[in-house]
Amino acid sequence: MSAIGSKSRRDRIVQLATTTGLTSVDELSQLFGVTASTIRRDLAKLTTDGRLARTYGGAMALSAHPEASLRQRTGEAFEAKRAIARWAAAQIQPGETLLLDAGSTVGALAHELRTAKNVTVATTGLTALQELADVQNVHVECLGGTLRPLSQGFVGPLTEAALERLTFDRVFLGTDGVSPEHGICEADLRQTRLKELMARRADHVYVLAHAAKVGRRPFHAWATLPAGWTLVTDDAADPRVLDELHSRGVTTVLAKSEEEDS
């Protein structure tokens, strides 16, 4: 990146901390082509001005990254979500028992399952329940608990207790962000704990996330997934992040839209 003035650099640091989460001195030094000492002076100034909060080795935004509601997210990356959902549905075999997370992309998968035959679907998400409530050939189990209005999903001890009674052939998880170093990101620690428990109960673990979420770190709650999980995304995903995920044992799939298939 070409050299920029200190004010512009500081404005950009605040923007990065707000949109991607935790910002480290080393990352910022490389990004802006300045010394670590310069970045530390920038962070000190931004902290004094009340624009950032210092952390060990970096800084973070004072206010949490705003969590979009499920209603707001439903229309985002619509075609990519449909392609991801179609690929995921094609993996499912008759007679399988599936676990569906909350979220708009997993909700798109539930829509694809309306024509499925002889499958059992357990879910923590209201969207999946609504999609499958009137389908005769899909047996539906609701894992109840405490409803989070923003995500339209159930969390908490009642949901976790229900999980202990079941195992699954496949689990399909949603996420707010995917990081090679940390796993998958959510706004709430209850969600990340639940996703880890869900992953442990299934033979095959899939994370459904369109390209804008790959490499994104909007929050500070993380779920670490077992080795061998699969990320299903689209071809706009950053290839450098995909390569890093692959090097860590994650299978990556780029789902194609109907236009690309034709």
Short mmCIF file of C-alpha atoms in Angstrom, two decimals:
data_model
loop_
_atom_site.label_atom_id
_atom_site.label_comp_id
_atom_site.label_asym_id
_atom_site.label_seq_id
_atom_site.Cartn_x
_atom_site.Cartn_y
_atom_site.Cartn_z
CA MET A 1 0.00 0.00 0.00
CA SER A 2 1.34 3.46 -0.89
CA ALA A 3 2.19 5.82 1.94
CA ILE A 4 -0.69 7.91 3.31
CA GLY A 5 -0.92 10.67 5.87
CA SER A 6 -1.17 9.91 9.56
CA LYS A 7 -4.77 11.17 9.83
CA SER A 8 -5.94 9.05 6.90
CA ARG A 9 -4.05 6.06 8.28
CA ARG A 10 -5.71 6.45 11.68
CA ASP A 11 -9.14 6.80 10.11
CA ARG A 12 -8.48 3.59 8.18
CA ILE A 13 -7.34 1.80 11.37
CA VAL A 14 -10.63 2.68 13.07
CA GLN A 15 -12.55 1.44 10.04
CA LEU A 16 -10.67 -1.86 10.03
CA ALA A 17 -11.17 -2.38 13.77
CA THR A 18 -14.90 -1.77 13.37
CA THR A 19 -15.46 -3.98 10.34
CA THR A 20 -13.06 -6.88 10.89
CA GLY A 21 -12.71 -7.01 14.66
CA LEU A 22 -9.42 -7.21 16.52
CA THR A 23 -6.58 -5.34 14.84
CA SER A 24 -2.95 -6.20 15.67
CA VAL A 25 0.14 -4.02 15.52
CA ASP A 26 1.98 -6.45 13.24
CA GLU A 27 -0.91 -6.68 10.76
CA LEU A 28 -1.27 -2.90 10.60
CA SER A 29 2.45 -2.38 10.23
CA GLN A 30 2.55 -4.67 7.19
CA LEU A 31 -0.65 -3.27 5.71
CA PHE A 32 0.45 0.38 5.81
CA GLY A 33 4.15 -0.16 5.25
CA VAL A 34 5.22 1.66 8.42
CA THR A 35 7.08 0.60 11.54
CA ALA A 36 5.44 -1.03 14.54
CA SER A 37 6.42 2.02 16.58
CA THR A 38 4.44 4.26 14.22
CA ILE A 39 1.39 2.03 14.58
CA ARG A 40 1.71 2.04 18.37
CA ARG A 41 1.77 5.86 18.33
CA ASP A 42 -1.34 5.81 16.10
CA LEU A 43 -3.14 3.48 18.51
CA ALA A 44 -2.13 5.57 21.50
CA LYS A 45 -3.53 8.69 19.81
CA LEU A 46 -6.76 6.92 18.84
CA THR A 47 -7.17 5.60 22.38
CA THR A 48 -6.61 9.07 23.85
CA ASP A 49 -9.20 10.45 21.42
CA GLY A 50 -11.68 7.80 22.51
CA ARG A 51 -11.92 6.15 19.09
CA LEU A 52 -10.38 2.76 19.97
CA ALA A 53 -9.72 0.55 22.98
CA ARG A 54 -6.19 -0.86 23.38
CA THR A 55 -5.69 -4.60 23.75
CA TYR A 56 -2.57 -6.68 24.24
CA GLY A 57 -0.72 -6.40 20.92
CA GLY A 58 -3.33 -4.29 19.14
CA ALA A 59 -6.67 -2.54 19.42
CA MET A 60 -10.38 -3.07 18.99
CA ALA A 61 -13.39 -0.92 18.27
CA LEU A 62 -15.06 0.59 21.34
CA SER A 63 -18.49 -0.58 20.25
CA ALA A 64 -19.17 -4.08 19.07
CA HIS A 65 -19.68 -4.64 15.37
CA PRO A 66 -23.46 -4.39 14.89
CA GLU A 67 -25.11 -7.76 14.42
CA ALA A 68 -27.52 -7.72 11.49
CA SER A 69 -30.87 -9.37 12.02
CA LEU A 70 -31.83 -12.47 10.07
CA ARG A 71 -34.40 -10.40 8.18
CA GLN A 72 -31.64 -7.98 7.07
CA ARG A 73 -29.33 -10.83 5.99
CA THR A 74 -31.85 -12.86 4.03
CA GLY A 75 -31.48 -10.76 0.88
CA GLU A 76 -27.67 -10.60 0.96
CA ALA A 77 -25.73 -12.67 -1.61
CA PHE A 78 -28.98 -14.37 -2.60
CA GLU A 79 -27.67 -16.27 -5.64
CA ALA A 80 -24.55 -17.44 -3.80
CA LYS A 81 -26.65 -18.74 -0.92
CA ARG A 82 -28.91 -20.62 -3.33
CA ALA A 83 -25.90 -22.24 -5.00
CA ILE A 84 -24.40 -23.22 -1.65
CA ALA A 85 -27.74 -24.66 -0.53
CA ARG A 86 -28.16 -26.70 -3.73
CA TRP A 87 -24.68 -28.21 -3.36
CA ALA A 88 -25.33 -29.07 0.29
CA ALA A 89 -28.69 -30.67 -0.50
CA ALA A 90 -27.06 -32.85 -3.16
CA GLN A 91 -24.82 -34.45 -0.51
CA ILE A 92 -27.73 -35.80 1.50
CA GLN A 93 -28.72 -39.44 1.12
CA PRO A 94 -32.17 -40.98 1.70
CA GLY A 95 -32.66 -42.13 5.26
CA GLU A 96 -30.14 -39.72 6.79
CA THR A 97 -30.65 -37.69 9.95
CA LEU A 98 -29.54 -34.07 9.62
CA LEU A 99 -28.92 -31.18 11.98
CA LEU A 100 -29.56 -27.66 10.66
CA ASP A 101 -28.31 -24.51 12.34
CA ALA A 102 -30.08 -21.15 12.35
CA GLY A 103 -29.21 -18.57 9.68
CA SER A 104 -30.20 -17.47 6.20
CA THR A 105 -27.92 -19.78 4.20
CA VAL A 106 -28.93 -22.83 6.22
CA GLY A 107 -32.50 -21.64 5.78
CA ALA A 108 -31.93 -21.76 2.01
CA LEU A 109 -30.82 -25.38 2.45
CA ALA A 110 -34.05 -26.14 4.33
CA HIS A 111 -35.96 -24.78 1.34
CA GLU A 112 -34.09 -27.20 -0.93
CA LEU A 113 -35.07 -30.05 1.39
CA ARG A 114 -38.78 -29.48 0.82
CA THR A 115 -38.57 -32.07 -1.99
CA ALA A 116 -36.42 -34.53 0.00
CA LYS A 117 -37.62 -38.06 0.66
CA ASN A 118 -37.22 -40.04 3.85
CA VAL A 119 -34.95 -37.73 5.86
CA THR A 120 -35.10 -36.54 9.45
CA VAL A 121 -34.19 -32.91 10.16
CA ALA A 122 -33.46 -31.53 13.62
CA THR A 123 -32.93 -27.80 13.80
CA THR A 124 -32.21 -24.87 16.10
CA GLY A 125 -33.51 -22.32 13.57
CA LEU A 126 -36.98 -20.88 13.04
CA THR A 127 -36.33 -20.44 9.30
CA ALA A 128 -35.78 -24.16 8.80
CA LEU A 129 -38.88 -24.94 10.87
CA GLN A 130 -40.99 -22.60 8.76
CA GLU A 131 -39.66 -24.06 5.51
CA LEU A 132 -40.35 -27.66 6.52
CA ALA A 133 -43.42 -27.34 8.74
CA ASP A 134 -45.86 -28.46 6.00
CA VAL A 135 -43.63 -31.04 4.27
CA GLN A 136 -45.03 -34.58 4.59
CA ASN A 137 -41.90 -36.56 3.66
CA VAL A 138 -39.49 -34.86 6.09
CA HIS A 139 -39.61 -35.72 9.78
CA VAL A 140 -38.80 -32.57 11.78
CA GLU A 141 -37.45 -32.27 15.32
CA CYS A 142 -37.18 -28.85 17.00
CA LEU A 143 -34.33 -28.37 19.47
CA GLY A 144 -35.95 -25.75 21.67
CA GLY A 145 -34.36 -23.41 24.15
CA THR A 146 -33.93 -19.66 24.50
CA LEU A 147 -34.82 -17.79 21.30
CA ARG A 148 -32.35 -15.14 20.08
CA PRO A 149 -34.55 -12.68 18.13
CA LEU A 150 -31.70 -11.38 15.95
CA SER A 151 -30.61 -14.79 14.69
CA GLN A 152 -34.05 -16.44 14.98
CA GLY A 153 -32.32 -19.43 16.55
CA PHE A 154 -32.51 -21.33 19.83
CA VAL A 155 -29.56 -21.41 22.25
CA GLY A 156 -28.89 -22.24 25.87
CA PRO A 157 -28.97 -25.22 28.23
CA LEU A 158 -32.29 -26.65 26.99
CA THR A 159 -30.97 -26.75 23.42
CA GLU A 160 -27.72 -28.34 24.58
CA ALA A 161 -29.58 -30.95 26.65
CA ALA A 162 -31.67 -31.93 23.61
CA LEU A 163 -28.50 -32.36 21.53
CA GLU A 164 -27.17 -34.93 24.01
CA ARG A 165 -30.05 -37.28 23.08
CA LEU A 166 -29.28 -37.34 19.34
CA THR A 167 -26.56 -38.05 16.80
CA PHE A 168 -26.55 -37.04 13.13
CA ASP A 169 -25.17 -38.06 9.78
CA ARG A 170 -24.51 -34.45 8.79
CA VAL A 171 -24.63 -31.04 10.44
CA PHE A 172 -24.88 -27.79 8.47
CA LEU A 173 -23.72 -24.68 10.33
CA GLY A 174 -24.07 -21.00 9.55
CA THR A 175 -21.57 -18.36 10.64
CA ASP A 176 -20.83 -14.63 10.71
CA GLY A 177 -17.19 -15.15 9.74
CA VAL A 178 -14.58 -17.79 8.91
CA SER A 179 -10.93 -17.59 9.96
CA PRO A 180 -8.18 -20.15 9.33
CA GLU A 181 -6.65 -19.33 12.72
CA HIS A 182 -9.77 -19.24 14.88
CA GLY A 183 -12.57 -21.20 13.20
CA ILE A 184 -16.03 -19.70 12.83
CA CYS A 185 -17.23 -16.47 14.37
CA GLU A 186 -20.49 -15.43 16.04
CA ALA A 187 -21.77 -12.46 18.01
CA ASP A 188 -22.69 -14.50 21.09
CA LEU A 189 -20.69 -17.01 23.13
CA ARG A 190 -23.81 -19.15 23.54
CA GLN A 191 -23.90 -19.57 19.77
CA THR A 192 -20.27 -20.61 19.49
CA ARG A 193 -20.58 -23.13 22.31
CA LEU A 194 -23.70 -24.57 20.68
CA LYS A 195 -22.02 -24.87 17.27
CA GLU A 196 -19.11 -26.79 18.80
CA LEU A 197 -21.55 -29.18 20.49
CA MET A 198 -23.49 -29.59 17.24
CA ALA A 199 -20.30 -30.43 15.35
CA ARG A 200 -19.37 -33.10 17.90
CA ARG A 201 -22.69 -34.89 17.38
CA ALA A 202 -22.36 -35.38 13.61
CA ASP A 203 -20.30 -37.61 11.34
CA HIS A 204 -19.85 -34.87 8.70
CA VAL A 205 -19.57 -31.14 9.48
CA TYR A 206 -20.32 -28.45 6.89
CA VAL A 207 -20.10 -24.66 7.29
CA LEU A 208 -22.21 -22.75 4.76
CA ALA A 209 -20.84 -19.24 4.22
CA HIS A 210 -20.89 -16.98 1.17
CA ALA A 211 -17.64 -15.33 0.07
CA ALA A 212 -18.04 -12.08 2.03
CA LYS A 213 -17.77 -14.05 5.28
CA VAL A 214 -14.54 -15.87 4.38
CA GLY A 215 -11.64 -14.20 6.16
CA ARG A 216 -14.03 -11.92 8.07
CA ARG A 217 -13.78 -11.40 11.85
CA PRO A 218 -16.68 -9.16 12.88
CA PHE A 219 -16.98 -10.42 16.48
CA HIS A 220 -14.82 -11.94 19.22
CA ALA A 221 -16.62 -15.20 19.98
CA TRP A 222 -15.24 -18.25 18.14
CA ALA A 223 -16.10 -21.91 17.65
CA THR A 224 -13.26 -24.34 17.00
CA LEU A 225 -14.40 -27.18 14.76
CA PRO A 226 -13.05 -30.75 14.61
CA ALA A 227 -10.51 -31.65 11.95
CA GLY A 228 -11.89 -32.50 8.53
CA TRP A 229 -14.81 -30.09 8.37
CA THR A 230 -15.96 -28.69 5.03
CA LEU A 231 -16.44 -25.03 4.10
CA VAL A 232 -19.00 -24.51 1.33
CA THR A 233 -18.72 -21.04 -0.22
CA ASP A 234 -18.71 -19.43 -3.67
CA ASP A 235 -16.00 -18.53 -6.18
CA ALA A 236 -15.73 -14.92 -5.00
CA ALA A 237 -14.02 -16.09 -1.80
CA ASP A 238 -10.44 -14.91 -1.20
CA PRO A 239 -8.18 -17.68 -2.59
CA ARG A 240 -5.45 -16.88 -0.06
CA VAL A 241 -7.83 -17.58 2.83
CA LEU A 242 -9.05 -20.75 1.12
CA ASP A 243 -5.45 -21.94 0.68
CA GLU A 244 -4.75 -21.33 4.36
CA LEU A 245 -7.89 -23.22 5.35
CA HIS A 246 -6.86 -26.10 3.08
CA SER A 247 -3.40 -26.19 4.66
CA ARG A 248 -5.10 -26.63 8.03
CA GLY A 249 -7.08 -29.66 6.89
CA VAL A 250 -10.34 -27.97 5.91
CA THR A 251 -12.04 -29.13 2.72
CA THR A 252 -13.23 -26.15 0.67
CA VAL A 253 -16.00 -26.31 -1.92
CA LEU A 254 -16.91 -23.53 -4.36
CA ALA A 255 -20.59 -23.89 -5.22
CA LYS A 256 -21.58 -22.78 -8.72
CA SER A 257 -24.64 -20.74 -9.55
CA GLU A 258 -27.19 -21.94 -12.10
CA GLU A 259 -25.77 -19.48 -14.66
CA GLU A 260 -22.30 -21.02 -14.29
CA ASP A 261 -23.68 -24.54 -14.63
CA SER A 262 -25.56 -23.76 -17.82
#
